[in-house]
Coordinates of C-alpha atoms in Angstrom, one line a residue:
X11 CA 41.4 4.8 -39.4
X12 CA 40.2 4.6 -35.6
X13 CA 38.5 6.9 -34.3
X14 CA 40.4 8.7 -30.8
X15 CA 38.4 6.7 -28.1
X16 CA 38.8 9.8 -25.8
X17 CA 37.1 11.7 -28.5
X18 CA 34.0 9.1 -29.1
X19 CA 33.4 8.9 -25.4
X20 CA 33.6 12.7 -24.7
X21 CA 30.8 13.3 -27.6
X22 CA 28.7 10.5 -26.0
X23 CA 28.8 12.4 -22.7
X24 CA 28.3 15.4 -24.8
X25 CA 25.0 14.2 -26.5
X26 CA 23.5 12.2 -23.6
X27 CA 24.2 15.7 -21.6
X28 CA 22.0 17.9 -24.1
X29 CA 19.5 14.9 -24.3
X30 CA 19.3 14.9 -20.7
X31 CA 18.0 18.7 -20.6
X32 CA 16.0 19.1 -23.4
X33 CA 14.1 15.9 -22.2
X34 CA 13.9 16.0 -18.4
X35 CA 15.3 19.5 -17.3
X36 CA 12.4 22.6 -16.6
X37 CA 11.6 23.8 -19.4
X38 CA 12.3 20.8 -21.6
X39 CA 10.1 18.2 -23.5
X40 CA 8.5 16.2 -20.4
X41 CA 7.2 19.8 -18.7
X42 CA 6.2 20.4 -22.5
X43 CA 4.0 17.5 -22.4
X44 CA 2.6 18.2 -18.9
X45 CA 1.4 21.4 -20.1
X46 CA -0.3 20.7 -23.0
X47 CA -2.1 18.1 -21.2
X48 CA -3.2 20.3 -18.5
X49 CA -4.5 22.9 -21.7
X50 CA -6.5 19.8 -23.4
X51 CA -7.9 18.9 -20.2
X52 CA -9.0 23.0 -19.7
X53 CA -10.6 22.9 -23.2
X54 CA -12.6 20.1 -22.4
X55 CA -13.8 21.1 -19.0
X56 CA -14.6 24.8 -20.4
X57 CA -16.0 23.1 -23.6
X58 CA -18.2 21.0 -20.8
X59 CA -19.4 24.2 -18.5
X60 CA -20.4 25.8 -22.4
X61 CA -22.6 22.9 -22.8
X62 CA -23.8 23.2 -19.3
X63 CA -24.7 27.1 -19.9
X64 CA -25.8 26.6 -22.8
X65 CA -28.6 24.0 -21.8
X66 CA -29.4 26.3 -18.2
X67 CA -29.6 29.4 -20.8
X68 CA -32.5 27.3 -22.7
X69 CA -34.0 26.6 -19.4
X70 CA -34.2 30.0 -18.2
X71 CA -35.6 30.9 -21.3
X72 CA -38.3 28.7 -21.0
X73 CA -39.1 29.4 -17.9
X74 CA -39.3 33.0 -18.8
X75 CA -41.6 32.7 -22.0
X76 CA -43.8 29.5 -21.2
X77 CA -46.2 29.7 -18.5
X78 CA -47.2 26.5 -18.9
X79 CA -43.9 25.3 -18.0
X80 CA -43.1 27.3 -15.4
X81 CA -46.8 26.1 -13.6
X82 CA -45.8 22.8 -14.2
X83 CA -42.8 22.9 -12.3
X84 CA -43.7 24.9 -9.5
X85 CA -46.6 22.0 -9.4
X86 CA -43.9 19.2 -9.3
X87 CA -41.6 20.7 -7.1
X88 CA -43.8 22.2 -4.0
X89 CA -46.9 20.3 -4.5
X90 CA -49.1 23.6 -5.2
X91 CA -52.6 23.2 -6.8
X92 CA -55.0 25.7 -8.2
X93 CA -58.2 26.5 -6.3
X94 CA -61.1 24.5 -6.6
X95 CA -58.5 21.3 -7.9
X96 CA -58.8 18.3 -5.6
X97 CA -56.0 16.4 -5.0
X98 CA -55.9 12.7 -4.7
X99 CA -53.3 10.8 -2.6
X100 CA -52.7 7.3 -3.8
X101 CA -51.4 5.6 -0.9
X102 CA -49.5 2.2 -0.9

């Protein structure tokens, strides 16, 4: 028996209707989407800035605890020397 051709079309509307808003409407799958790709990129930039603390924490502490260190980079960065240390410029 045929189906009422009224009837087939009128649940076709029906279902493209509901697929319409649960895809593209707010609240639906695409915003769904959007907004777990905006949390994945988060995580990864707060996973990044972890790593980036973590390694300045390391530093700090070095700096703190090793002398040696810290005298070496106050060297390399401003040039100092200690007393009596002659300094030798290599010119080219």
């Amino acid at each position: 028996m045929a189906e009422n051709p009224v009837k087939r079309y009128g649940f076709i509307v029906f279902l493209s209707t509901i697929f319409f808003h649960l895809i593209l409407m707010d609240g639906g799958i695409y915003d769904l989407l959007k907004v777990k790709l905006k949390a994945r990129t988060a995580r990864l930039a707060i996973m990044q800035m972890e790593d980036e603390n973590a390694a300045l924490s390391r530093e700090l502490r070095r700096i703190r605890e090793d002398d040696q260190y810290l005298e070496e980079m106050v060297r390399k960065k401003y040039g100092l020397v200690r007393e009596g240390e002659k300094v030798y410029r290599v010119e080219q």
